[in-house]
CSV table of C-alpha atoms in Angstrom, one decimal:
chain,number,residue,atom,x,y,z
A,28,MET,CA,115.4,152.2,90.5
A,29,THR,CA,118.1,149.5,91.2
A,30,ASP,CA,116.2,147.7,93.9
A,31,VAL,CA,113.3,146.5,91.7
A,32,ILE,CA,112.8,143.1,90.1
A,33,ARG,CA,111.7,143.5,86.5
A,34,TYR,CA,110.8,141.0,83.7
A,35,PRO,CA,111.9,142.1,80.3
A,36,PHE,CA,110.1,139.3,78.5
A,37,GLU,CA,106.4,139.0,79.5
A,38,THR,CA,105.6,135.9,77.4
A,39,PRO,CA,107.6,132.7,77.4
A,40,PRO,CA,108.4,130.8,74.2
A,41,ALA,CA,105.9,128.2,73.0
A,42,PRO,CA,107.1,124.5,72.8
A,43,GLY,CA,109.4,124.1,69.8
A,44,GLU,CA,110.0,127.9,69.5
A,45,ALA,CA,112.6,130.2,71.0
A,46,ILE,CA,113.1,133.8,72.2
A,47,GLU,CA,116.5,135.4,71.7
A,48,VAL,CA,117.3,137.1,75.0
A,49,ALA,CA,120.8,138.2,73.9
A,50,ASP,CA,122.9,137.9,70.8
A,51,GLY,CA,123.4,134.1,70.3
A,52,VAL,CA,121.4,133.1,73.4
A,53,LEU,CA,118.0,131.5,73.0
A,54,TRP,CA,115.4,130.9,75.6
A,55,LEU,CA,113.5,127.6,75.2
A,56,ARG,CA,110.9,125.8,77.3
A,57,GLN,CA,109.7,122.2,77.9
A,58,PRO,CA,106.5,121.2,79.6
A,59,LEU,CA,106.4,119.3,82.9
A,60,PRO,CA,103.5,117.1,84.1
A,61,MET,CA,103.2,118.7,87.5
A,62,LYS,CA,102.0,121.9,89.2
A,63,LEU,CA,105.2,123.7,88.2
A,64,ASP,CA,104.4,122.9,84.6
A,65,HIS,CA,107.5,124.0,82.7
A,66,VAL,CA,111.3,124.1,82.8
A,67,ASN,CA,113.4,126.8,81.0
A,68,LEU,CA,116.3,125.7,78.8
A,69,TYR,CA,118.8,127.8,77.0
A,70,ALA,CA,120.8,127.4,73.7
A,71,LEU,CA,124.1,129.1,73.2
A,72,ASP,CA,125.3,129.6,69.6
A,73,ASP,CA,128.8,128.3,69.1
A,74,GLY,CA,128.9,129.0,65.4
A,75,ASP,CA,129.2,125.4,64.1
A,76,GLY,CA,126.8,124.0,66.7
A,77,TRP,CA,125.0,124.6,69.9
A,78,THR,CA,125.7,124.4,73.6
A,79,ILE,CA,122.4,123.8,75.5
A,80,VAL,CA,121.8,124.4,79.2
A,81,ASP,CA,119.5,121.8,80.7
A,82,THR,CA,117.2,119.5,78.8
A,83,GLY,CA,113.7,118.8,80.3
A,84,PHE,CA,112.2,115.4,81.1
A,85,SER,CA,112.8,112.3,79.0
A,86,THR,CA,109.4,111.7,77.4
A,87,ARG,CA,108.2,111.1,73.9
A,88,LYS,CA,106.6,114.5,73.8
A,89,SER,CA,109.8,116.2,75.1
A,90,ARG,CA,111.8,114.5,72.3
A,91,GLU,CA,109.3,115.6,69.7
A,92,ILE,CA,109.5,119.2,71.0
A,93,TRP,CA,113.3,119.0,70.9
A,94,GLN,CA,113.2,117.7,67.3
A,95,ALA,CA,111.0,120.7,66.3
A,96,THR,CA,113.4,123.0,68.1
A,97,LEU,CA,116.4,121.5,66.4
A,98,ASP,CA,114.8,121.8,62.9
A,99,GLY,CA,113.4,125.3,63.6
A,100,PRO,CA,115.1,127.8,65.9
A,101,LEU,CA,118.4,125.8,66.1
A,102,LYS,CA,118.5,125.8,62.2
A,103,GLY,CA,119.6,122.2,62.0
A,104,LYS,CA,123.0,122.8,63.5
A,105,PRO,CA,124.1,120.0,65.9
A,106,VAL,CA,124.0,120.1,69.6
A,107,ARG,CA,127.6,119.5,70.5
A,108,ARG,CA,127.5,120.1,74.2
A,109,VAL,CA,125.0,119.9,77.1
A,110,ILE,CA,125.6,121.7,80.4
A,111,GLY,CA,123.6,120.3,83.3
A,112,THR,CA,123.2,122.9,86.0
A,113,HIS,CA,122.2,120.2,88.6
A,114,HIS,CA,121.0,116.6,88.8
A,115,HIS,CA,117.3,117.0,89.0
A,116,PRO,CA,115.4,115.1,86.3
A,117,ASP,CA,113.7,118.2,84.7
A,118,HIS,CA,117.2,119.5,84.0
A,119,ILE,CA,119.1,116.4,82.9
A,120,GLY,CA,116.3,114.1,81.8
A,121,LEU,CA,117.5,114.1,78.2
A,122,ALA,CA,121.2,114.5,78.7
A,123,GLY,CA,121.9,110.9,77.9
A,124,TRP,CA,119.7,111.1,74.8
A,125,PHE,CA,121.8,114.0,73.5
A,126,GLN,CA,125.0,112.0,74.4
A,127,LYS,CA,123.9,108.8,72.8
A,128,GLU,CA,121.8,110.0,69.8
A,129,HIS,CA,123.5,113.3,69.0
A,130,GLY,CA,127.1,112.7,70.1
A,131,ALA,CA,127.0,115.6,72.6
A,132,GLU,CA,129.5,116.2,75.4
A,133,LEU,CA,127.9,116.3,78.9
A,134,VAL,CA,129.3,119.0,81.2
A,135,MET,CA,128.4,119.0,84.9
A,136,THR,CA,129.8,119.2,88.3
A,137,ARG,CA,131.1,115.9,89.6
A,138,THR,CA,128.6,115.6,92.5
A,139,ALA,CA,125.7,116.4,90.1
A,140,TRP,CA,126.8,113.8,87.6
A,141,LEU,CA,127.3,111.1,90.2
A,142,MET,CA,123.9,111.8,91.8
A,143,ALA,CA,122.2,111.7,88.4
A,144,ARG,CA,124.0,108.5,87.3
A,145,MET,CA,123.4,106.7,90.7
A,146,LEU,CA,119.7,107.6,90.8
A,147,GLN,CA,119.1,106.7,87.1
A,148,LEU,CA,120.4,103.2,87.9
A,149,ASP,CA,118.5,102.8,91.2
A,150,VAL,CA,115.0,101.5,90.3
A,151,GLN,CA,112.7,100.4,93.1
A,152,ASN,CA,109.3,98.7,92.8
A,153,LEU,CA,108.4,99.6,96.4
A,154,PRO,CA,109.8,102.1,98.8
A,155,THR,CA,112.9,100.9,100.7
A,156,ASP,CA,112.8,100.2,104.4
A,157,GLU,CA,115.1,103.2,104.9
A,158,THR,CA,112.7,105.5,103.1
A,159,VAL,CA,109.7,104.3,105.1
A,160,THR,CA,111.6,104.8,108.3
A,161,TYR,CA,112.5,108.3,107.2
A,162,TRP,CA,108.9,109.2,106.3
A,163,LYS,CA,107.9,108.0,109.8
A,164,GLY,CA,110.6,110.2,111.2
A,165,CYS,CA,109.1,113.2,109.4
A,166,GLY,CA,105.7,112.5,110.9
A,167,MET,CA,104.1,111.6,107.6
A,168,GLU,CA,100.3,111.3,107.9
A,169,ALA,CA,99.2,107.7,108.4
A,170,LYS,CA,96.9,107.6,105.4
A,171,GLU,CA,99.6,109.1,103.2
A,172,LEU,CA,102.2,106.6,104.6
A,173,ALA,CA,100.0,103.6,103.9
A,174,GLU,CA,99.4,104.7,100.3
A,175,ARG,CA,103.0,105.3,99.6
A,176,GLN,CA,104.1,102.0,101.2
A,177,ALA,CA,101.8,100.0,99.0
A,178,GLY,CA,102.6,101.8,95.7
A,179,ARG,CA,105.5,102.0,93.3
A,180,PRO,CA,107.6,105.1,94.2
A,181,PHE,CA,108.7,107.7,91.7
A,182,ASN,CA,111.9,106.5,90.1
A,183,PHE,CA,114.4,108.8,88.5
A,184,ALA,CA,114.6,106.5,85.5
A,185,ASP,CA,110.9,107.1,84.8
A,186,CYS,CA,111.8,110.4,83.3
A,187,VAL,CA,115.6,110.3,82.8
A,188,TYR,CA,117.1,108.8,79.6
A,189,GLU,CA,119.8,106.2,80.2
A,190,MET,CA,123.0,108.0,81.0
A,191,PRO,CA,126.1,106.5,79.4
A,192,LEU,CA,129.5,106.6,81.1
A,193,GLY,CA,131.5,109.8,80.6
A,194,PHE,CA,131.2,113.5,81.4
A,195,THR,CA,133.3,116.6,81.6
A,196,ARG,CA,133.7,118.1,85.0
A,197,ILE,CA,133.3,121.7,85.9
A,198,GLN,CA,133.9,123.1,89.4
A,199,GLN,CA,134.1,126.4,91.3
A,200,ASP,CA,136.2,129.1,89.6
A,201,ASP,CA,136.4,127.3,86.3
A,202,VAL,CA,135.8,129.3,83.1
A,203,ILE,CA,133.9,127.8,80.2
A,204,ARG,CA,133.5,129.3,76.7
A,205,ALA,CA,130.1,129.1,75.1
A,206,GLY,CA,127.9,131.3,72.9
A,207,GLY,CA,130.8,133.6,72.2
A,208,ARG,CA,131.3,134.4,75.9
A,209,ASP,CA,133.4,133.3,78.8
A,210,TRP,CA,131.4,132.2,81.8
A,211,ASP,CA,132.7,132.0,85.4
A,212,ILE,CA,131.4,128.9,87.3
A,213,HIS,CA,130.1,129.5,90.8
A,214,ILE,CA,128.7,126.7,92.8
A,215,GLY,CA,125.5,126.8,94.9
A,216,ASN,CA,124.1,124.3,97.3
A,217,GLY,CA,120.9,123.6,99.2
A,218,HIS,CA,118.4,122.9,96.4
A,219,ALA,CA,120.8,120.4,94.9
A,220,PRO,CA,124.4,119.5,95.8
A,221,GLU,CA,127.1,121.3,93.8
A,222,HIS,CA,124.6,123.2,91.6
A,223,ALA,CA,126.5,125.1,88.8
A,224,THR,CA,125.6,128.8,88.0
A,225,LEU,CA,127.3,130.5,85.1
A,226,TRP,CA,128.2,134.3,85.2
A,227,SER,CA,129.2,135.9,81.9
A,228,ARG,CA,132.4,137.9,81.8
A,229,ASP,CA,131.4,139.6,78.6
A,230,CYS,CA,127.8,140.8,79.2
A,231,ASP,CA,125.2,140.9,82.0
A,232,LEU,CA,123.8,137.3,81.7
A,233,VAL,CA,123.6,134.8,84.5
A,234,LEU,CA,122.6,131.2,83.8
A,235,ALA,CA,121.1,130.5,87.2
A,236,GLY,CA,119.4,127.1,87.0
A,237,ASP,CA,117.3,126.7,90.1
A,238,GLN,CA,119.7,128.5,92.4
A,239,ILE,CA,118.3,131.9,91.7
A,240,LEU,CA,114.6,132.0,90.8
A,241,PRO,CA,112.1,134.9,90.7
A,242,SER,CA,108.7,134.7,92.5
A,243,ILE,CA,109.2,131.2,93.9
A,244,SER,CA,111.7,129.7,96.3
A,245,SER,CA,113.6,126.5,95.3
A,246,ASN,CA,112.6,123.4,97.3
A,247,LEU,CA,115.1,122.6,100.1
A,248,GLY,CA,114.5,119.0,101.0
A,249,VAL,CA,116.1,116.3,103.2
A,250,TYR,CA,115.8,112.7,102.1
A,251,ALA,CA,116.5,109.3,103.4
A,252,THR,CA,119.9,109.3,101.5
A,253,GLN,CA,121.2,111.8,104.1
A,254,PRO,CA,118.6,112.1,106.8
A,255,GLU,CA,120.4,114.6,109.0
A,256,ALA,CA,121.5,116.9,106.1
A,257,ASP,CA,121.2,120.7,106.5
A,258,PRO,CA,120.2,122.1,103.0
A,259,VAL,CA,118.8,125.2,104.6
A,260,GLY,CA,122.2,126.1,106.0
A,261,GLU,CA,123.8,125.3,102.7
A,262,TRP,CA,121.2,127.4,100.9
A,263,LEU,CA,121.7,130.5,103.1
A,264,GLU,CA,125.5,130.3,102.8
A,265,SER,CA,125.2,130.0,99.0
A,266,CYS,CA,122.8,132.9,98.7
A,267,GLU,CA,125.0,135.1,100.9
A,268,ARG,CA,128.1,134.2,98.8
A,269,LEU,CA,126.5,134.5,95.4
A,270,SER,CA,124.8,137.8,96.3
A,271,LYS,CA,128.3,139.4,96.4
A,272,LEU,CA,128.5,138.7,92.6
A,273,ALA,CA,125.1,140.1,91.8
A,274,ARG,CA,124.6,143.5,90.0
A,275,PRO,CA,121.3,145.3,89.3
A,276,GLU,CA,121.9,145.0,85.5
A,277,HIS,CA,122.3,141.3,85.6
A,278,LEU,CA,119.7,139.4,83.6
A,279,ALA,CA,119.1,136.1,85.4
A,280,LEU,CA,118.1,133.2,83.2
A,281,GLY,CA,116.6,130.7,85.6
A,282,GLY,CA,115.2,127.2,85.3
A,283,HIS,CA,111.6,128.3,85.9
A,284,LYS,CA,109.4,131.4,85.6
A,285,LEU,CA,110.6,134.4,83.6
A,286,PRO,CA,114.1,135.9,83.1
A,287,PHE,CA,114.5,138.9,85.4
A,288,THR,CA,116.7,141.8,86.4
A,289,GLY,CA,117.1,142.9,89.9
A,290,VAL,CA,119.2,140.0,91.1
A,291,PRO,CA,120.6,141.8,94.3
A,292,PRO,CA,117.1,142.5,95.8
A,293,ARG,CA,115.9,139.0,94.8
A,294,MET,CA,118.9,137.4,96.6
A,295,ARG,CA,118.1,139.5,99.7
A,296,GLN,CA,114.5,138.3,99.5
A,297,LEU,CA,115.6,134.6,99.2
A,298,ILE,CA,117.7,135.0,102.4
A,299,ASP,CA,115.1,137.0,104.4
A,300,ASN,CA,112.2,134.7,103.4
A,301,HIS,CA,113.9,131.7,105.0
A,302,HIS,CA,115.0,133.6,108.1
A,303,GLY,CA,111.4,134.7,108.5
A,304,ALA,CA,110.2,131.1,108.0
A,305,LEU,CA,112.7,129.9,110.7
A,306,ASP,CA,111.5,132.5,113.1
A,307,ARG,CA,107.9,131.5,112.6
A,308,LEU,CA,108.9,127.9,113.1
A,309,MET,CA,110.6,128.7,116.3
A,310,ASP,CA,107.4,130.2,117.7
A,311,HIS,CA,105.4,127.1,116.5
A,312,LEU,CA,107.8,124.8,118.2
A,313,GLU,CA,107.1,126.1,121.6
A,314,THR,CA,105.6,122.7,122.1
A,315,PRO,CA,107.1,119.5,120.5
A,316,LYS,CA,106.0,118.9,116.9
A,317,SER,CA,107.1,116.7,114.0
A,318,ALA,CA,108.0,118.2,110.7
A,319,GLY,CA,104.6,117.0,109.3
A,320,GLU,CA,102.9,119.3,111.9
A,321,CYS,CA,104.8,122.4,110.7
A,322,PHE,CA,103.3,123.2,107.3
A,323,MET,CA,101.3,126.2,108.3
A,324,PRO,CA,104.0,128.4,109.8
A,325,LEU,CA,106.4,127.6,107.0
A,326,PHE,CA,104.1,127.8,104.0
A,327,LYS,CA,101.2,129.9,105.4
A,328,ARG,CA,98.6,127.7,103.7
A,329,HIS,CA,97.1,124.2,103.6
A,330,ILE,CA,99.2,121.7,101.9
A,331,GLY,CA,97.8,118.6,100.2
A,332,GLY,CA,97.8,116.4,97.1
A,333,GLY,CA,100.9,116.5,94.9
A,334,GLU,CA,102.6,119.1,97.0
A,335,TYR,CA,102.6,117.0,100.2
A,336,GLY,CA,105.9,115.2,99.6
A,337,LEU,CA,107.9,118.2,98.8
A,338,ALA,CA,106.4,120.2,101.6
A,339,LEU,CA,107.3,117.4,104.1
A,340,VAL,CA,110.9,117.1,103.1
A,341,GLU,CA,111.2,120.9,103.2
A,342,ALA,CA,109.6,121.1,106.6
A,343,MET,CA,112.1,118.5,107.9
A,344,ALA,CA,114.9,120.6,106.4
A,345,HIS,CA,113.9,123.6,108.4
A,346,CYS,CA,113.4,121.7,111.6
A,347,LEU,CA,116.8,120.1,111.2
A,348,HIS,CA,118.4,123.4,110.6
A,349,LEU,CA,117.2,124.7,113.9
A,350,TRP,CA,118.5,121.5,115.5
A,351,HIS,CA,121.9,121.8,113.9
A,352,GLU,CA,122.1,125.4,115.1
A,353,GLY,CA,121.2,124.4,118.6
A,354,ARG,CA,118.0,126.4,118.5
A,355,ALA,CA,115.8,123.3,118.9
A,356,THR,CA,116.0,119.9,120.5
A,357,ARG,CA,114.6,116.7,119.1
A,358,GLU,CA,113.3,113.4,120.5
A,359,MET,CA,111.8,110.4,118.9
A,360,ARG,CA,108.1,109.9,119.6
A,361,ALA,CA,106.6,106.5,120.2
A,362,ASP,CA,105.3,106.4,116.6
A,363,GLY,CA,108.8,106.8,115.2
A,364,ALA,CA,108.5,110.5,114.4
A,365,TRP,CA,111.2,113.0,115.5
A,366,VAL,CA,109.6,115.9,117.4
A,367,PHE,CA,111.4,119.2,117.6
A,368,GLN,CA,111.1,121.8,120.4
A,369,ALA,CA,112.5,125.3,120.4
A,370,VAL,CA,115.2,126.0,123.0
């Protein structure tokens, strides 16, 4: 059957080890200190060295694992190039380390590099006024808001190595040579701006980053940096466009979970899941509600603890998408929260 999602590799590589998923293409993993407790990385054999795709967080443990990987599966050959699929810290946390300590070239889209470099330099001891206003606009719970206002926020630099000046730009329709293959660059959006995906011309591999994942949907969040953004609209457009490239035999090498085949039905799922969530949200917004009051129709479960922040910005993204499409109105409540109502 061509409409089935399958997982050719049932067990992921252990830290410091690798699984060869195709000739000259190694699957690696790094741990993450969160509920989604890993990130997938890939090493492409260029003969006299390696191109690696994404890096993991910058922590002492991560660097130790990388050193074991360099000495073991990578056979002591140098990492000459790092491709960053997008700017999130679990993907480019050690990009600067590879540049500075290993002399590697960093290859990214321009927006991704600018976002990473800007965020790495922007260290805050307390949340900014703009961020607090944005949280209030989302309808953040009062207890959660008070705790966040009083504490040091997550800073990108906490887990991203210093990024030196200099990178090589890739963009839509570029072709890059790595691992004995030519890869077409196709850009996605929604989860991260100008997210690069790489589609091999010579085999059935797709380096998908977080743009195409199995079993989980990438977080689509709106933040104080662009409080009226529409990542849901950008995501749906990207999925529709990239789905035209997908073939049943493609092996998608994503940033999380397991490599999988069945990319066409998975792309359809990703699209349909968000349309379904938007329809449920429309029913929920029969009466005015803030984004913070919309978790149940979107996620179908209680949200708390470490998931709260990501859920809040994703709920806001879905509410704003309905507003951008003219399917909902919004007004500011007396407490500073935007409340949305279905039209």
